[in-house]
Coordinates of N, CA, C and O in Angstrom, one line a residue:
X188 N -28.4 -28.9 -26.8 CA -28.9 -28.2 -25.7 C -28.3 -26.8 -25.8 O -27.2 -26.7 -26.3
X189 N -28.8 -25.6 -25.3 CA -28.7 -24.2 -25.8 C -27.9 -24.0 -24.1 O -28.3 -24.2 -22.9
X190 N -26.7 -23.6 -24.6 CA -26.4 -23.0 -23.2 C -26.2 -21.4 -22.7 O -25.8 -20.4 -23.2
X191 N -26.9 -21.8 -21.3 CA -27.5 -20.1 -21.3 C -26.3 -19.3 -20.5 O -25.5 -20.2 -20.2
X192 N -26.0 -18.3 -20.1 CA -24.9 -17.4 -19.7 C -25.8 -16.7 -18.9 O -26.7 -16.3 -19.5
X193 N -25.7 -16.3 -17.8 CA -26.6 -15.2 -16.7 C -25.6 -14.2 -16.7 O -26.1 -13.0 -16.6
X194 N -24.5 -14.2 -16.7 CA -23.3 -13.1 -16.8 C -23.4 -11.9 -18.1 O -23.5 -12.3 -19.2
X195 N -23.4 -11.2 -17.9 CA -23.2 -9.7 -18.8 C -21.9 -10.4 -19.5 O -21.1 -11.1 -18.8
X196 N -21.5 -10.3 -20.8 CA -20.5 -10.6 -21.8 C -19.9 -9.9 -22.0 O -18.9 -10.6 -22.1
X197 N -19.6 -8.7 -22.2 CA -19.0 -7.6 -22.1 C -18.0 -7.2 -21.5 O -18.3 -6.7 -20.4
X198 N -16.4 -7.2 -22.0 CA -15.9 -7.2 -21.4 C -15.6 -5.8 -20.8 O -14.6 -5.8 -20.0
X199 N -16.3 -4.4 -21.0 CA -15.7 -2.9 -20.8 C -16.5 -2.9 -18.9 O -17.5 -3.3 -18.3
X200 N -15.3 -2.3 -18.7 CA -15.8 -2.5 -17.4 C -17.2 -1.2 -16.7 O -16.8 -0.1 -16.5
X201 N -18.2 -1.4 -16.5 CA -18.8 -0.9 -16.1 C -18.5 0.0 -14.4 O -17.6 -0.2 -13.6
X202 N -19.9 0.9 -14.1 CA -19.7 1.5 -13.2 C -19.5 0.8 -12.0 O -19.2 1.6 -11.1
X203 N -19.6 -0.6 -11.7 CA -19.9 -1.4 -10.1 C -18.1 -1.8 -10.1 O -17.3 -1.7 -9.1
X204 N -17.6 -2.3 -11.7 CA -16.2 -2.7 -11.3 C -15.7 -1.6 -10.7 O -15.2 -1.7 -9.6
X205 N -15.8 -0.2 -11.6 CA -15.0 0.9 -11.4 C -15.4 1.3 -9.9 O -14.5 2.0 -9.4
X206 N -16.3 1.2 -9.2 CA -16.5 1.8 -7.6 C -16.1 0.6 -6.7 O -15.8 1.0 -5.6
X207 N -15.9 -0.4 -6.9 CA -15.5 -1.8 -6.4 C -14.0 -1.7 -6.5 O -13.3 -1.8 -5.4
X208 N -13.4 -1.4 -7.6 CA -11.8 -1.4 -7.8 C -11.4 0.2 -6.9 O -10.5 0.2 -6.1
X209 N -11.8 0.8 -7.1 CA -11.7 2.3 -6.3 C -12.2 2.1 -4.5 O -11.8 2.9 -3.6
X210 N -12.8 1.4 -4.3 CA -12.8 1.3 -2.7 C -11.6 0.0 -2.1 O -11.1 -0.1 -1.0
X211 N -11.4 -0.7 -3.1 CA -10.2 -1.5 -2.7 C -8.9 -0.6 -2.7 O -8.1 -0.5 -1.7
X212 N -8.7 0.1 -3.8 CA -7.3 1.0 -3.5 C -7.4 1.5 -2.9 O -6.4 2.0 -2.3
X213 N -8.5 1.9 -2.6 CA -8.9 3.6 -1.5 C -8.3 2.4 0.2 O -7.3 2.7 1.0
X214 N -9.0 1.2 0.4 CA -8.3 0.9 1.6 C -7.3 0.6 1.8 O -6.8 0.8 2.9
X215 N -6.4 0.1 0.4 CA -5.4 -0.5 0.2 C -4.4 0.9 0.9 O -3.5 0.7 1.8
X216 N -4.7 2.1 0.3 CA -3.6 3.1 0.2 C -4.0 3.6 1.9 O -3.3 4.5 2.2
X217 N -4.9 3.2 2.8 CA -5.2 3.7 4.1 C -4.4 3.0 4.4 O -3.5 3.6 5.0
X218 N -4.3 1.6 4.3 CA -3.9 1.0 5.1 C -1.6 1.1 5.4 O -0.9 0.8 6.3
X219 N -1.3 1.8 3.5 CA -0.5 2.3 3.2 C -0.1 3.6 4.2 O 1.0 3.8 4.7
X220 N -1.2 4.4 4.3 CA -0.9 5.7 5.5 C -0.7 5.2 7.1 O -0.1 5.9 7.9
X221 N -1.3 3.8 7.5 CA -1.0 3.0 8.8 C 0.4 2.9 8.7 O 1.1 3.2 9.7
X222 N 0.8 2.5 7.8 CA 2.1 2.1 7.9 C 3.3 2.9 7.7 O 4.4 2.6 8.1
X223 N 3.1 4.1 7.1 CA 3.9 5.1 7.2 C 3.9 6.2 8.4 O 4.9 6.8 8.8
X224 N 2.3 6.1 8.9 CA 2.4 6.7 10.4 C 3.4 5.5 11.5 O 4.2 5.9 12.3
X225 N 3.2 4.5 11.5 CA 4.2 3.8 11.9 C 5.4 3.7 11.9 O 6.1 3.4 12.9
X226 N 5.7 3.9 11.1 CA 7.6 4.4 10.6 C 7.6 5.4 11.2 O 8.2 5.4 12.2
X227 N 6.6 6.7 10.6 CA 7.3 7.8 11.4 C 7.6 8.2 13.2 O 8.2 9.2 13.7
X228 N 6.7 6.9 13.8 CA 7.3 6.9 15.2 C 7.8 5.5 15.7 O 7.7 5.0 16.8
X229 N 8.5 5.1 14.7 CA 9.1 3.5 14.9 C 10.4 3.5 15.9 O 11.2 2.6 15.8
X230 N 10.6 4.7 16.8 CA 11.6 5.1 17.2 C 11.1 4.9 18.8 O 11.6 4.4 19.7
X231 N 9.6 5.7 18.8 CA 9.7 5.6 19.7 C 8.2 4.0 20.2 O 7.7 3.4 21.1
X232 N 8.2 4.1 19.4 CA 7.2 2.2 19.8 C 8.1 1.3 19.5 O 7.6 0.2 19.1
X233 N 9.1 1.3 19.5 CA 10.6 0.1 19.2 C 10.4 -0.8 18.1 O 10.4 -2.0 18.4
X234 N 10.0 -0.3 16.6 CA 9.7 -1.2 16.0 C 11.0 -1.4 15.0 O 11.5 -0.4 14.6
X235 N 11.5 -2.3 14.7 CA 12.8 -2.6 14.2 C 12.5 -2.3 12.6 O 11.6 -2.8 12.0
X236 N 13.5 -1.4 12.1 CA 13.9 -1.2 10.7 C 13.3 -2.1 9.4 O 13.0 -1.8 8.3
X237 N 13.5 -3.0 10.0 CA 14.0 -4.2 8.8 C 12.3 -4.5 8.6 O 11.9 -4.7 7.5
X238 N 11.1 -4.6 9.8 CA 9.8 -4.5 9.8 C 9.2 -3.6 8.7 O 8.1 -3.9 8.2
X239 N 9.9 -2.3 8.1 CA 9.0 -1.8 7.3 C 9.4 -1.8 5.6 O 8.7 -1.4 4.7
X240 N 10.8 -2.5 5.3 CA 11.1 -3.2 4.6 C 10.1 -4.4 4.1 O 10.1 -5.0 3.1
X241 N 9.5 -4.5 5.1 CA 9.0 -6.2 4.6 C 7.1 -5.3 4.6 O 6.3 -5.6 3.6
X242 N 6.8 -4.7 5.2 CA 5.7 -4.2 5.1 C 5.5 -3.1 3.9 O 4.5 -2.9 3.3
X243 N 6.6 -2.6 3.9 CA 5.7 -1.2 2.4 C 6.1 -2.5 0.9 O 5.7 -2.2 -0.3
X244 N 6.7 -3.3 1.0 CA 6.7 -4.0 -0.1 C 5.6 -4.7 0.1 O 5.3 -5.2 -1.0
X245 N 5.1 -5.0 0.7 CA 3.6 -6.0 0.8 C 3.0 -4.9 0.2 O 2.4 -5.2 -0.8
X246 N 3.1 -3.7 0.6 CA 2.0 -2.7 0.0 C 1.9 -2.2 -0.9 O 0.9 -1.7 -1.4
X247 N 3.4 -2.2 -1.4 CA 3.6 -1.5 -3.3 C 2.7 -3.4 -4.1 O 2.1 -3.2 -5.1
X248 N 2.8 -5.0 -3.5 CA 3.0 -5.6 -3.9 C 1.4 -5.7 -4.4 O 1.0 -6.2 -5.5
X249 N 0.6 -5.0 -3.4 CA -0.8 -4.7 -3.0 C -1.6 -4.5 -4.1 O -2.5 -5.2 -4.7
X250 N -0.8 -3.0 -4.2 CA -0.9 -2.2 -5.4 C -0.9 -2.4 -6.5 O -1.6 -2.0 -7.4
X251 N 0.0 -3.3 -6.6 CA 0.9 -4.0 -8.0 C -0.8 -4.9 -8.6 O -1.3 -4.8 -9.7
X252 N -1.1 -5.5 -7.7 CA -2.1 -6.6 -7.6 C -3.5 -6.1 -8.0 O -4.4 -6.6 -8.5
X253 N -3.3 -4.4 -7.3 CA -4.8 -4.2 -7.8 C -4.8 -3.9 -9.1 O -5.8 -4.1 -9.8
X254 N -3.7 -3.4 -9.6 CA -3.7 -2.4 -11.3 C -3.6 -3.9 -12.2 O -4.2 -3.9 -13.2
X255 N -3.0 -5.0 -11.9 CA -3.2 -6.2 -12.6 C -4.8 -6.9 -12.4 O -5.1 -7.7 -13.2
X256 N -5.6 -6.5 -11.4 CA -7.3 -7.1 -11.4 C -7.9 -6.1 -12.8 O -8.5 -6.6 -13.7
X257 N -7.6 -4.6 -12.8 CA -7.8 -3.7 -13.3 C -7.9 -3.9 -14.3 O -8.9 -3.7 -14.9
X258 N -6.7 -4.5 -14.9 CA -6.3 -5.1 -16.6 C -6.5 -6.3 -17.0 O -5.9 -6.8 -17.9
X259 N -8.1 -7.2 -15.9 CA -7.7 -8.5 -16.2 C -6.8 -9.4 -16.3 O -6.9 -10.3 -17.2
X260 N -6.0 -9.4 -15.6 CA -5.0 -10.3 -15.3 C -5.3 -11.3 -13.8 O -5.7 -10.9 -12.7
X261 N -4.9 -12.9 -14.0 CA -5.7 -13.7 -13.2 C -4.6 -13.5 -11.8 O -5.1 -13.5 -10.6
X262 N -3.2 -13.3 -12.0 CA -2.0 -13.1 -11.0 C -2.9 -11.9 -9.7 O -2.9 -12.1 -8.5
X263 N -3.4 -11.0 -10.3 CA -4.0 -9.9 -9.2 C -4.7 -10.6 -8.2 O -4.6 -10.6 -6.9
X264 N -5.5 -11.4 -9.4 CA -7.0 -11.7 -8.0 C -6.1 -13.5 -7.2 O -6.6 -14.1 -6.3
X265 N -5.2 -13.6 -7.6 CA -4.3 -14.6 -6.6 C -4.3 -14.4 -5.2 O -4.9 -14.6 -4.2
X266 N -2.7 -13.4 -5.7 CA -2.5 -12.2 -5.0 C -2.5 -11.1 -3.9 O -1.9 -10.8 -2.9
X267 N -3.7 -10.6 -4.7 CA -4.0 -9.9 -3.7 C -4.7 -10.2 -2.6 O -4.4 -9.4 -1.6
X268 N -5.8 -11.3 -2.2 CA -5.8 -11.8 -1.3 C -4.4 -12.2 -0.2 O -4.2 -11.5 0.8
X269 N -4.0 -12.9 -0.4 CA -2.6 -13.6 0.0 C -1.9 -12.7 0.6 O -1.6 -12.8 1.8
X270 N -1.4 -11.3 -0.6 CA -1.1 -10.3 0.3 C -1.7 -9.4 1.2 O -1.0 -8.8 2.0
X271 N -3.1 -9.5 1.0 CA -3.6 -9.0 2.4 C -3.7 -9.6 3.5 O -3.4 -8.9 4.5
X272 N -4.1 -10.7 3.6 CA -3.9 -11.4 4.6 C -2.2 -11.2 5.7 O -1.9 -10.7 6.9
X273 N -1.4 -11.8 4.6 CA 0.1 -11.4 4.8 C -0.2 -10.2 6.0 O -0.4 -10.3 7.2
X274 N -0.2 -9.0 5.2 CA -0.4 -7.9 5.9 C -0.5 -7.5 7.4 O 0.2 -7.0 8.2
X275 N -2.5 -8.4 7.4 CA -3.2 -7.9 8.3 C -2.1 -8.8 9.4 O -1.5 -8.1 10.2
X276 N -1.8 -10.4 9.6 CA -1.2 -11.2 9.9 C 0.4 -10.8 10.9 O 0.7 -11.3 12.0
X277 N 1.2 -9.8 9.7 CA 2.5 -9.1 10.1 C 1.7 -8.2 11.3 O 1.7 -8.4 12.5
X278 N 1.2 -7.0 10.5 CA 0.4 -6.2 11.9 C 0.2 -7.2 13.1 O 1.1 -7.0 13.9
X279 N -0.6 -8.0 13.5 CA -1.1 -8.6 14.3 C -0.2 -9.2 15.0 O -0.4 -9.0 16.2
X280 N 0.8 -9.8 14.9 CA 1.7 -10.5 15.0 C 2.9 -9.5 15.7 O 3.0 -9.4 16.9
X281 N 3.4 -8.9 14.8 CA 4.5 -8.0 15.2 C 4.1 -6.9 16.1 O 4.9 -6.5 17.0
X282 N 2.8 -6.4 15.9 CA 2.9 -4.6 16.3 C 1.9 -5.3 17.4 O 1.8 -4.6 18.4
X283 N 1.2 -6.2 17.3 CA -0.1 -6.7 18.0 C -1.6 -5.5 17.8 O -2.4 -5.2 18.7
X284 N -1.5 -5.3 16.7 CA -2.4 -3.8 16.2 C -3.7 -5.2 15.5 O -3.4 -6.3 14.9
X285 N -4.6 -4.9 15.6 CA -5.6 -5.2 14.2 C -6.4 -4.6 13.7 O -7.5 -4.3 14.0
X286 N -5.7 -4.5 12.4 CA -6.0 -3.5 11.2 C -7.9 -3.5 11.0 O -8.4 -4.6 10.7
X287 N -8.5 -2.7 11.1 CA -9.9 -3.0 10.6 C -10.0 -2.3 8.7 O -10.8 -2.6 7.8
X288 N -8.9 -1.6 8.8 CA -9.4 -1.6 6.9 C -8.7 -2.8 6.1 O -9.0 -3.0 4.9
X289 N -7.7 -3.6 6.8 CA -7.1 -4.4 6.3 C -8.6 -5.6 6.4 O -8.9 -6.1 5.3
X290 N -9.5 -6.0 7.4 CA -10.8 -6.7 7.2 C -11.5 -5.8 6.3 O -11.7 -6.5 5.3
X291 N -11.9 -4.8 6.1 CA -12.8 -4.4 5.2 C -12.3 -4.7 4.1 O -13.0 -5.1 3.2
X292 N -10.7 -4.4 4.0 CA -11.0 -4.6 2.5 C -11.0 -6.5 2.2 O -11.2 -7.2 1.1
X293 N -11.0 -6.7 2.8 CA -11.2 -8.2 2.9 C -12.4 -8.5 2.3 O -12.6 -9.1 1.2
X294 N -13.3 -7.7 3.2 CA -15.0 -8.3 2.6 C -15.4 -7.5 1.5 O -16.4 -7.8 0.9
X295 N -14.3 -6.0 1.0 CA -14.3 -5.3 -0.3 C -14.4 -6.6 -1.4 O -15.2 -6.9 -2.2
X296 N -13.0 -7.1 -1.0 CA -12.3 -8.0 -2.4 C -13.6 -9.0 -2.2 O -14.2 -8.9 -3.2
X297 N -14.3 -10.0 -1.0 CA -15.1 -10.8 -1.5 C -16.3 -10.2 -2.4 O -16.6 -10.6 -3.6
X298 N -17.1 -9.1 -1.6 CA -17.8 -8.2 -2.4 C -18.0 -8.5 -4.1 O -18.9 -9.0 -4.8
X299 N -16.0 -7.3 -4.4 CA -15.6 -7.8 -5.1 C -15.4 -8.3 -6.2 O -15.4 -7.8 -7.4
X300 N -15.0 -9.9 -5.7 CA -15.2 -10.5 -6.5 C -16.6 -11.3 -6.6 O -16.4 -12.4 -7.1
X301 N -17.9 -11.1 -6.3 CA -18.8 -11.8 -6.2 C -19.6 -10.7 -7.8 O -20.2 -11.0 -8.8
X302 N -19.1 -9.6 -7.1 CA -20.1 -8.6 -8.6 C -19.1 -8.3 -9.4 O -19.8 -7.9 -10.3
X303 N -17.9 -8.3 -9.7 CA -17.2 -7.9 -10.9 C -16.2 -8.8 -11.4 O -15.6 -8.7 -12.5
X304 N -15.9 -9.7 -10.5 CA -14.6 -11.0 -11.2 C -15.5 -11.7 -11.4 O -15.7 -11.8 -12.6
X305 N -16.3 -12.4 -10.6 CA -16.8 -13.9 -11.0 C -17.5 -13.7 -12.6 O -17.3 -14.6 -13.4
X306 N -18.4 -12.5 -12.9 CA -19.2 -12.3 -14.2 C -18.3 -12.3 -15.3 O -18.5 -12.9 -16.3
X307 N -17.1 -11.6 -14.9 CA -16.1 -11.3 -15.8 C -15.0 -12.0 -16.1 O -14.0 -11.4 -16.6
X308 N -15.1 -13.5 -15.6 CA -13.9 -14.1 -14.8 C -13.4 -14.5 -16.6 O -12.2 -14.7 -16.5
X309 N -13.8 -14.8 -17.9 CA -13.5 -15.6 -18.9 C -12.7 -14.0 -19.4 O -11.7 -14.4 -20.1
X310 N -12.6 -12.9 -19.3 CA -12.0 -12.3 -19.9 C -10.6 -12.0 -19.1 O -9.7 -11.4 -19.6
X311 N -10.6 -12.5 -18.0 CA -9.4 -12.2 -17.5 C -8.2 -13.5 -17.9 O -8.6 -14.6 -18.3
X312 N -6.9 -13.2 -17.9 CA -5.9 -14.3 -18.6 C -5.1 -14.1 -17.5 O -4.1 -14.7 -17.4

């Protein structure tokens, strides 16, 4: 029996990964400017120190996760879900804020992964 492939083979990433990977960092790093406008008045909204310690590392960890999807690597696309969630979760929780680019990029990454991981999923390790 001939088995057929509907997926593009090819592992160079075309223009949909490259606009798909670029609107995730683009929210990723917004959601990065929420959080540094937050620090800079964490003095006067009483938000405790030790809160943005645990938040800009979710966001370098973010980061970390997108440039590993980027390269094919299966750790990213784990990841970076998990850490967003995290994220939106801390916000919600702590500050009682809910982030709407932290959902967008939610349905970015399903997006996503529906047009550029799932086709491409055998070249990633």
């Amino acid at each position: 029996m001939e088995e057929y492939s509907y997926f593009d083979e090819d592992p160079k990433k075309g223009w949909g990964f490259i606009l798909a990977f670029a609107s995730l960092m683009l929210f990723t790093i917004m959601g990065l400017g929420i959080d540094f406008d937050e620090y800079l008045q964490h003095e006067f909204l009483n938000i405790p120190r030790w809160y943005f310690y645990i938040i800009f590392s979710i966001d370098f960890l973010m980061v970390v996760s997108l440039v590993l999807m980027f390269f094919y690597k299966k750790a990213g696309i784990f990841t970076f879900p998990a850490l967003l969630v995290l994220h939106f979760f801390m916000h919600n929780y702590y500050l009682s804020t809910f982030l709407y680019t932290d959902v967008t990029n939610l349905f970015l990454f399903t997006g996503f992964g529906m047009l550029a991981i799932i086709p491409k999923w055998k070249f990633f390790k």
